[in-house]
Amino acid sequence: MLKIAVPTGRMGEAAVEVFERAGFDCSGFNGTRKLIRQIGSMQIIRVKPSDVAVYVEHGVADVGIVGKDILMETEPDVFELRDLGFGACRMAVAAPEGFRDQGDMILKVATKYPHVATKYFGAKNRPTEIIPLNGSIEIAPLVGLSHVIVDIVETGTTLRENGLVIVEVIAESSARFIANQASYQFKRDEIEKLLSAWRLR
Ligand code: PRP
């Protein structure tokens, strides 16, 4: 039996649609708080997007669906098998409109992605103070907690509604299909069959 970690939230809803398009009956799946479900011979566990790779890396899920942004942040020891194409967004540095980085002060960066931000500004030799937050990052520069943010931008609505603009794009992100390394050896046929059902090969 294949165990699949599927994220809750926006990306999870898109993932469930992919299962449905492939002919799996997921009726009521998105409207429930039941966290372990069976689809055919597969067991689906619904976990927080940032936890998907943890379950897969530890082998309690064989495969999972996770955003590239999270893989960049946590660098889990898993196989990244496919770009699933949905959940597209950009990882970007954003700032209040009109902000200019003069380069003469320590740049304060608020983010849910401290590892990505540290790596990005480190590569540019830009001295920064990274301020890790868990959500609503766009508030930070508005209230003076940071100069800029590093966050994902999907539709751009949150930036726009808060008077922020993209300064630099760090990377493109989308949903990725990942596998536990041992599972990919021992359950390769099942995993490939699932990918075929999704017509992704
Ligand atoms: C994410 C992200 C941005 C927003 C971008 O937040 O951190 O805030 O979505 O999407 P948009 O470009 O379509 O507006 P999320 O919805 O995960 O909530 P959070 O702020 O609580 O992290």
PDB file of C-alpha atoms and ligand atoms in Angstrom:
ATOM      1  CA  MET A   1       0.000   0.000   0.000  1.00  0.00           C
ATOM      2  CA  LEU A   2       1.300   3.413  -0.973  1.00  0.00           C
ATOM      3  CA  LYS A   3       1.161   6.080   1.719  1.00  0.00           C
ATOM      4  CA  ILE A   4       0.927   9.615   0.389  1.00  0.00           C
ATOM      5  CA  ALA A   5       1.383  12.838   2.363  1.00  0.00           C
ATOM      6  CA  VAL A   6      -0.867  15.519   0.885  1.00  0.00           C
ATOM      7  CA  PRO A   7      -0.772  19.083   2.197  1.00  0.00           C
ATOM      8  CA  THR A   8      -3.766  20.858   3.662  1.00  0.00           C
ATOM      9  CA  GLY A   9      -4.602  24.330   2.361  1.00  0.00           C
ATOM     10  CA  ARG A  10      -4.439  25.796  -1.138  1.00  0.00           C
ATOM     11  CA  MET A  11      -1.942  23.334  -2.588  1.00  0.00           C
ATOM     12  CA  GLY A  12      -3.786  20.413  -1.027  1.00  0.00           C
ATOM     13  CA  GLU A  13      -7.026  21.383  -2.749  1.00  0.00           C
ATOM     14  CA  ALA A  14      -5.227  21.456  -6.101  1.00  0.00           C
ATOM     15  CA  ALA A  15      -3.628  18.091  -5.306  1.00  0.00           C
ATOM     16  CA  VAL A  16      -7.006  16.517  -4.580  1.00  0.00           C
ATOM     17  CA  GLU A  17      -8.221  17.773  -7.983  1.00  0.00           C
ATOM     18  CA  VAL A  18      -5.296  15.970  -9.613  1.00  0.00           C
ATOM     19  CA  PHE A  19      -6.380  12.720  -7.908  1.00  0.00           C
ATOM     20  CA  GLU A  20      -9.953  13.285  -9.081  1.00  0.00           C
ATOM     21  CA  ARG A  21      -8.924  13.977 -12.670  1.00  0.00           C
ATOM     22  CA  ALA A  22      -7.024  10.683 -12.592  1.00  0.00           C
ATOM     23  CA  GLY A  23     -10.281   8.906 -11.713  1.00  0.00           C
ATOM     24  CA  PHE A  24      -9.900   8.500  -7.945  1.00  0.00           C
ATOM     25  CA  ASP A  25     -13.029   9.205  -5.914  1.00  0.00           C
ATOM     26  CA  CYS A  26     -12.158  11.961  -3.433  1.00  0.00           C
ATOM     27  CA  SER A  27     -15.706  13.165  -2.741  1.00  0.00           C
ATOM     28  CA  GLY A  28     -15.920  15.220   0.427  1.00  0.00           C
ATOM     29  CA  PHE A  29     -12.159  15.119   0.798  1.00  0.00           C
ATOM     30  CA  ASN A  30     -11.571  18.863   1.004  1.00  0.00           C
ATOM     31  CA  GLY A  31     -14.471  19.559   3.335  1.00  0.00           C
ATOM     32  CA  THR A  32     -13.396  17.233   6.119  1.00  0.00           C
ATOM     33  CA  ARG A  33     -11.136  17.309   9.154  1.00  0.00           C
ATOM     34  CA  LYS A  34     -10.484  13.572   8.839  1.00  0.00           C
ATOM     35  CA  LEU A  35      -6.737  13.411   8.435  1.00  0.00           C
ATOM     36  CA  ILE A  36      -6.208   9.845   7.238  1.00  0.00           C
ATOM     37  CA  ARG A  37      -8.202   8.652   4.240  1.00  0.00           C
ATOM     38  CA  GLN A  38      -8.147   5.720   1.883  1.00  0.00           C
ATOM     39  CA  ILE A  39      -8.330   6.172  -1.900  1.00  0.00           C
ATOM     40  CA  GLY A  40      -8.356   2.788  -3.600  1.00  0.00           C
ATOM     41  CA  SER A  41      -5.280   0.995  -2.332  1.00  0.00           C
ATOM     42  CA  MET A  42      -3.580   4.220  -1.246  1.00  0.00           C
ATOM     43  CA  GLN A  43      -3.569   5.818   2.153  1.00  0.00           C
ATOM     44  CA  ILE A  44      -3.653   9.609   2.139  1.00  0.00           C
ATOM     45  CA  ILE A  45      -2.462  11.544   5.151  1.00  0.00           C
ATOM     46  CA  ARG A  46      -3.253  15.255   5.285  1.00  0.00           C
ATOM     47  CA  VAL A  47      -0.553  17.286   6.972  1.00  0.00           C
ATOM     48  CA  LYS A  48       0.595  20.889   7.148  1.00  0.00           C
ATOM     49  CA  PRO A  49       2.422  21.858   3.936  1.00  0.00           C
ATOM     50  CA  SER A  50       5.656  22.454   5.820  1.00  0.00           C
ATOM     51  CA  ASP A  51       5.450  18.967   7.394  1.00  0.00           C
ATOM     52  CA  VAL A  52       4.946  16.877   4.213  1.00  0.00           C
ATOM     53  CA  ALA A  53       8.668  16.354   3.609  1.00  0.00           C
ATOM     54  CA  VAL A  54       9.212  15.410   7.268  1.00  0.00           C
ATOM     55  CA  TYR A  55       6.783  12.486   6.945  1.00  0.00           C
ATOM     56  CA  VAL A  56       8.375  11.429   3.653  1.00  0.00           C
ATOM     57  CA  GLU A  57      11.958  11.755   4.861  1.00  0.00           C
ATOM     58  CA  HIS A  58      11.139   9.589   7.902  1.00  0.00           C
ATOM     59  CA  GLY A  59       9.463   7.005   5.676  1.00  0.00           C
ATOM     60  CA  VAL A  60       6.044   7.069   7.335  1.00  0.00           C
ATOM     61  CA  ALA A  61       4.788   8.379   3.995  1.00  0.00           C
ATOM     62  CA  ASP A  62       6.286   6.874   0.838  1.00  0.00           C
ATOM     63  CA  VAL A  63       5.636   9.902  -1.307  1.00  0.00           C
ATOM     64  CA  GLY A  64       4.277  13.409  -0.920  1.00  0.00           C
ATOM     65  CA  ILE A  65       3.243  16.623  -2.598  1.00  0.00           C
ATOM     66  CA  VAL A  66       5.087  19.702  -1.446  1.00  0.00           C
ATOM     67  CA  GLY A  67       5.952  23.193  -2.668  1.00  0.00           C
ATOM     68  CA  LYS A  68       9.434  23.817  -4.046  1.00  0.00           C
ATOM     69  CA  ASP A  69       9.619  26.796  -1.662  1.00  0.00           C
ATOM     70  CA  ILE A  70       9.453  24.413   1.306  1.00  0.00           C
ATOM     71  CA  LEU A  71      12.026  22.071  -0.226  1.00  0.00           C
ATOM     72  CA  MET A  72      14.351  25.056  -0.692  1.00  0.00           C
ATOM     73  CA  GLU A  73      13.873  26.039   2.933  1.00  0.00           C
ATOM     74  CA  THR A  74      14.236  22.631   4.582  1.00  0.00           C
ATOM     75  CA  GLU A  75      16.433  20.741   2.070  1.00  0.00           C
ATOM     76  CA  PRO A  76      15.074  17.315   3.102  1.00  0.00           C
ATOM     77  CA  ASP A  77      16.861  14.109   2.161  1.00  0.00           C
ATOM     78  CA  VAL A  78      14.217  12.872  -0.327  1.00  0.00           C
ATOM     79  CA  PHE A  79      13.979  12.300  -4.081  1.00  0.00           C
ATOM     80  CA  GLU A  80      12.291  15.126  -5.988  1.00  0.00           C
ATOM     81  CA  LEU A  81      10.676  13.148  -8.803  1.00  0.00           C
ATOM     82  CA  ARG A  82       8.397  15.511 -10.715  1.00  0.00           C
ATOM     83  CA  ASP A  83       7.305  19.104 -11.084  1.00  0.00           C
ATOM     84  CA  LEU A  84       3.531  18.721 -10.839  1.00  0.00           C
ATOM     85  CA  GLY A  85       2.956  22.089 -12.486  1.00  0.00           C
ATOM     86  CA  PHE A  86       0.285  23.468 -10.158  1.00  0.00           C
ATOM     87  CA  GLY A  87       0.703  25.799  -7.188  1.00  0.00           C
ATOM     88  CA  ALA A  88       2.983  28.061  -9.196  1.00  0.00           C
ATOM     89  CA  CYS A  89       4.355  31.045  -7.317  1.00  0.00           C
ATOM     90  CA  ARG A  90       7.542  33.056  -6.982  1.00  0.00           C
ATOM     91  CA  MET A  91       9.839  33.346  -4.013  1.00  0.00           C
ATOM     92  CA  ALA A  92      10.706  37.024  -3.916  1.00  0.00           C
ATOM     93  CA  VAL A  93      12.187  39.895  -1.980  1.00  0.00           C
ATOM     94  CA  ALA A  94       9.506  42.577  -1.589  1.00  0.00           C
ATOM     95  CA  ALA A  95       9.509  46.020  -0.022  1.00  0.00           C
ATOM     96  CA  PRO A  96       7.273  49.059   0.394  1.00  0.00           C
ATOM     97  CA  GLU A  97       6.910  50.948  -2.895  1.00  0.00           C
ATOM     98  CA  GLY A  98       9.745  53.453  -3.218  1.00  0.00           C
ATOM     99  CA  PHE A  99      12.139  51.585  -0.911  1.00  0.00           C
ATOM    100  CA  ARG A 100      15.757  51.795  -2.052  1.00  0.00           C
ATOM    101  CA  ASP A 101      18.410  49.631  -0.436  1.00  0.00           C
ATOM    102  CA  GLN A 102      21.318  52.046   0.002  1.00  0.00           C
ATOM    103  CA  GLY A 103      23.514  49.171   1.144  1.00  0.00           C
ATOM    104  CA  ASP A 104      24.879  51.186   4.074  1.00  0.00           C
ATOM    105  CA  MET A 105      22.838  49.620   6.860  1.00  0.00           C
ATOM    106  CA  ILE A 106      22.101  46.099   8.019  1.00  0.00           C
ATOM    107  CA  LEU A 107      19.081  45.064   5.995  1.00  0.00           C
ATOM    108  CA  LYS A 108      16.262  43.730   8.177  1.00  0.00           C
ATOM    109  CA  VAL A 109      14.483  40.851   6.431  1.00  0.00           C
ATOM    110  CA  ALA A 110      11.252  39.345   7.789  1.00  0.00           C
ATOM    111  CA  THR A 111      10.432  35.910   6.434  1.00  0.00           C
ATOM    112  CA  LYS A 112       8.926  32.454   6.800  1.00  0.00           C
ATOM    113  CA  TYR A 113      12.014  31.265   4.883  1.00  0.00           C
ATOM    114  CA  PRO A 114      15.034  32.160   7.060  1.00  0.00           C
ATOM    115  CA  HIS A 115      17.293  29.556   5.442  1.00  0.00           C
ATOM    116  CA  VAL A 116      16.518  30.707   1.887  1.00  0.00           C
ATOM    117  CA  ALA A 117      16.901  34.358   2.876  1.00  0.00           C
ATOM    118  CA  THR A 118      20.210  33.749   4.680  1.00  0.00           C
ATOM    119  CA  LYS A 119      21.588  31.866   1.665  1.00  0.00           C
ATOM    120  CA  TYR A 120      20.342  34.441  -0.827  1.00  0.00           C
ATOM    121  CA  PHE A 121      21.717  37.530   0.897  1.00  0.00           C
ATOM    122  CA  GLY A 122      24.846  35.626   1.980  1.00  0.00           C
ATOM    123  CA  ALA A 123      25.650  34.900  -1.669  1.00  0.00           C
ATOM    124  CA  LYS A 124      25.385  38.633  -2.337  1.00  0.00           C
ATOM    125  CA  ASN A 125      27.528  39.471   0.701  1.00  0.00           C
ATOM    126  CA  ARG A 126      24.719  41.717   1.927  1.00  0.00           C
ATOM    127  CA  PRO A 127      24.729  42.049   5.744  1.00  0.00           C
ATOM    128  CA  THR A 128      21.247  41.250   7.023  1.00  0.00           C
ATOM    129  CA  GLU A 129      19.307  40.628  10.165  1.00  0.00           C
ATOM    130  CA  ILE A 130      16.890  37.806   9.427  1.00  0.00           C
ATOM    131  CA  ILE A 131      13.648  38.016  11.423  1.00  0.00           C
ATOM    132  CA  PRO A 132      11.759  34.695  11.286  1.00  0.00           C
ATOM    133  CA  LEU A 133       7.956  34.972  11.337  1.00  0.00           C
ATOM    134  CA  ASN A 134       5.189  32.410  10.863  1.00  0.00           C
ATOM    135  CA  GLY A 135       2.696  34.299   8.718  1.00  0.00           C
ATOM    136  CA  SER A 136       1.258  37.625   7.575  1.00  0.00           C
ATOM    137  CA  ILE A 137       4.823  38.586   6.669  1.00  0.00           C
ATOM    138  CA  GLU A 138       3.650  41.576   4.646  1.00  0.00           C
ATOM    139  CA  ILE A 139       2.898  43.458   7.862  1.00  0.00           C
ATOM    140  CA  ALA A 140       6.552  43.541   8.966  1.00  0.00           C
ATOM    141  CA  PRO A 141       7.818  46.434   6.780  1.00  0.00           C
ATOM    142  CA  LEU A 142       4.567  48.346   7.292  1.00  0.00           C
ATOM    143  CA  VAL A 143       5.054  48.525  11.045  1.00  0.00           C
ATOM    144  CA  GLY A 144       8.827  48.970  11.005  1.00  0.00           C
ATOM    145  CA  LEU A 145       9.820  45.448  12.030  1.00  0.00           C
ATOM    146  CA  SER A 146      11.830  44.981   8.819  1.00  0.00           C
ATOM    147  CA  HIS A 147      12.942  46.844   5.698  1.00  0.00           C
ATOM    148  CA  VAL A 148      11.993  44.035   3.292  1.00  0.00           C
ATOM    149  CA  ILE A 149      10.416  40.589   3.279  1.00  0.00           C
ATOM    150  CA  VAL A 150      11.255  37.297   1.604  1.00  0.00           C
ATOM    151  CA  ASP A 151       8.026  35.491   0.844  1.00  0.00           C
ATOM    152  CA  ILE A 152       6.086  33.672  -1.827  1.00  0.00           C
ATOM    153  CA  VAL A 153       3.950  35.672  -4.226  1.00  0.00           C
ATOM    154  CA  GLU A 154       1.139  33.848  -5.987  1.00  0.00           C
ATOM    155  CA  THR A 155      -1.457  36.271  -7.365  1.00  0.00           C
ATOM    156  CA  GLY A 156       0.290  39.363  -6.003  1.00  0.00           C
ATOM    157  CA  THR A 157      -2.878  40.435  -4.179  1.00  0.00           C
ATOM    158  CA  THR A 158      -1.364  40.464  -0.686  1.00  0.00           C
ATOM    159  CA  LEU A 159       1.569  42.614  -1.799  1.00  0.00           C
ATOM    160  CA  ARG A 160      -0.685  44.993  -3.744  1.00  0.00           C
ATOM    161  CA  GLU A 161      -3.203  45.421  -0.940  1.00  0.00           C
ATOM    162  CA  ASN A 162      -0.390  46.281   1.446  1.00  0.00           C
ATOM    163  CA  GLY A 163       1.524  48.694  -0.779  1.00  0.00           C
ATOM    164  CA  LEU A 164       4.485  46.366  -1.354  1.00  0.00           C
ATOM    165  CA  VAL A 165       6.255  45.558  -4.617  1.00  0.00           C
ATOM    166  CA  ILE A 166       8.641  42.815  -5.737  1.00  0.00           C
ATOM    167  CA  VAL A 167      12.247  43.972  -5.624  1.00  0.00           C
ATOM    168  CA  GLU A 168      13.912  40.755  -6.795  1.00  0.00           C
ATOM    169  CA  VAL A 169      12.685  37.271  -7.680  1.00  0.00           C
ATOM    170  CA  ILE A 170      14.743  34.593  -5.917  1.00  0.00           C
ATOM    171  CA  ALA A 171      13.198  31.475  -7.487  1.00  0.00           C
ATOM    172  CA  GLU A 172      10.131  30.022  -9.179  1.00  0.00           C
ATOM    173  CA  SER A 173       8.174  27.505  -7.138  1.00  0.00           C
ATOM    174  CA  SER A 174       5.453  24.933  -7.826  1.00  0.00           C
ATOM    175  CA  ALA A 175       4.191  21.650  -6.395  1.00  0.00           C
ATOM    176  CA  ARG A 176       6.729  18.835  -6.449  1.00  0.00           C
ATOM    177  CA  PHE A 177       6.223  15.084  -6.112  1.00  0.00           C
ATOM    178  CA  ILE A 178       8.762  13.691  -3.670  1.00  0.00           C
ATOM    179  CA  ALA A 179       9.588  10.164  -2.558  1.00  0.00           C
ATOM    180  CA  ASN A 180      11.293   8.550   0.385  1.00  0.00           C
ATOM    181  CA  GLN A 181      14.559   7.097  -0.924  1.00  0.00           C
ATOM    182  CA  ALA A 182      13.939   3.530   0.310  1.00  0.00           C
ATOM    183  CA  SER A 183      10.291   3.597  -0.817  1.00  0.00           C
ATOM    184  CA  TYR A 184      11.406   4.604  -4.292  1.00  0.00           C
ATOM    185  CA  GLN A 185      13.557   1.483  -4.429  1.00  0.00           C
ATOM    186  CA  PHE A 186      11.014  -0.937  -3.023  1.00  0.00           C
ATOM    187  CA  LYS A 187       7.721   0.540  -4.297  1.00  0.00           C
ATOM    188  CA  ARG A 188       8.938   1.978  -7.568  1.00  0.00           C
ATOM    189  CA  ASP A 189       6.221   0.262  -9.667  1.00  0.00           C
ATOM    190  CA  GLU A 190       3.393   1.600  -7.490  1.00  0.00           C
ATOM    191  CA  ILE A 191       4.909   5.081  -7.528  1.00  0.00           C
ATOM    192  CA  GLU A 192       5.395   5.077 -11.307  1.00  0.00           C
ATOM    193  CA  LYS A 193       1.819   3.768 -11.733  1.00  0.00           C
ATOM    194  CA  LEU A 194       0.485   6.704  -9.744  1.00  0.00           C
ATOM    195  CA  LEU A 195       2.471   9.171 -11.823  1.00  0.00           C
ATOM    196  CA  SER A 196       1.138   7.526 -14.995  1.00  0.00           C
ATOM    197  CA  ALA A 197      -2.429   7.811 -13.696  1.00  0.00           C
ATOM    198  CA  TRP A 198      -1.801  11.513 -13.271  1.00  0.00           C
ATOM    199  CA  ARG A 199      -0.539  11.578 -16.900  1.00  0.00           C
ATOM    200  CA  LEU A 200       2.580  13.335 -15.796  1.00  0.00           C
ATOM    201  CA  ARG A 201       5.043  11.134 -17.560  1.00  0.00           C
TER     202      ARG A 201
HETATM  203  C1  PRP B   1       1.018  33.225   1.453  1.00  0.00           C
HETATM  204  C2  PRP B   1       2.241  34.109   1.377  1.00  0.00           C
HETATM  205  C3  PRP B   1       1.660  35.467   1.070  1.00  0.00           C
HETATM  206  C4  PRP B   1       0.447  35.125   0.234  1.00  0.00           C
HETATM  207  C5  PRP B   1       0.757  35.333  -1.221  1.00  0.00           C
HETATM  208  O1  PRP B   1       0.458  33.356   2.706  1.00  0.00           O
HETATM  209  O2  PRP B   1       2.993  34.061   2.570  1.00  0.00           O
HETATM  210  O3  PRP B   1       1.280  36.140   2.244  1.00  0.00           O
HETATM  211  O4  PRP B   1       0.154  33.727   0.435  1.00  0.00           O
HETATM  212  O5  PRP B   1      -0.352  35.039  -2.028  1.00  0.00           O
HETATM  213  P1  PRP B   1      -0.938  36.108  -3.064  1.00  0.00           P
HETATM  214  O6  PRP B   1       0.211  36.612  -3.878  1.00  0.00           O
HETATM  215  O7  PRP B   1      -1.910  35.306  -3.881  1.00  0.00           O
HETATM  216  O8  PRP B   1      -1.609  37.194  -2.298  1.00  0.00           O
HETATM  217  P2  PRP B   1      -0.632  32.348   3.261  1.00  0.00           P
HETATM  218  O9  PRP B   1      -1.902  32.495   2.503  1.00  0.00           O
HETATM  219  O10 PRP B   1      -0.042  30.985   3.248  1.00  0.00           O
HETATM  220  O11 PRP B   1      -0.893  32.867   4.726  1.00  0.00           O
HETATM  221  P3  PRP B   1       0.080  33.372   5.880  1.00  0.00           P
HETATM  222  O12 PRP B   1       0.302  34.841   5.632  1.00  0.00           O
HETATM  223  O13 PRP B   1      -0.668  33.124   7.126  1.00  0.00           O
HETATM  224  O14 PRP B   1       1.359  32.601   5.809  1.00  0.00           O
END
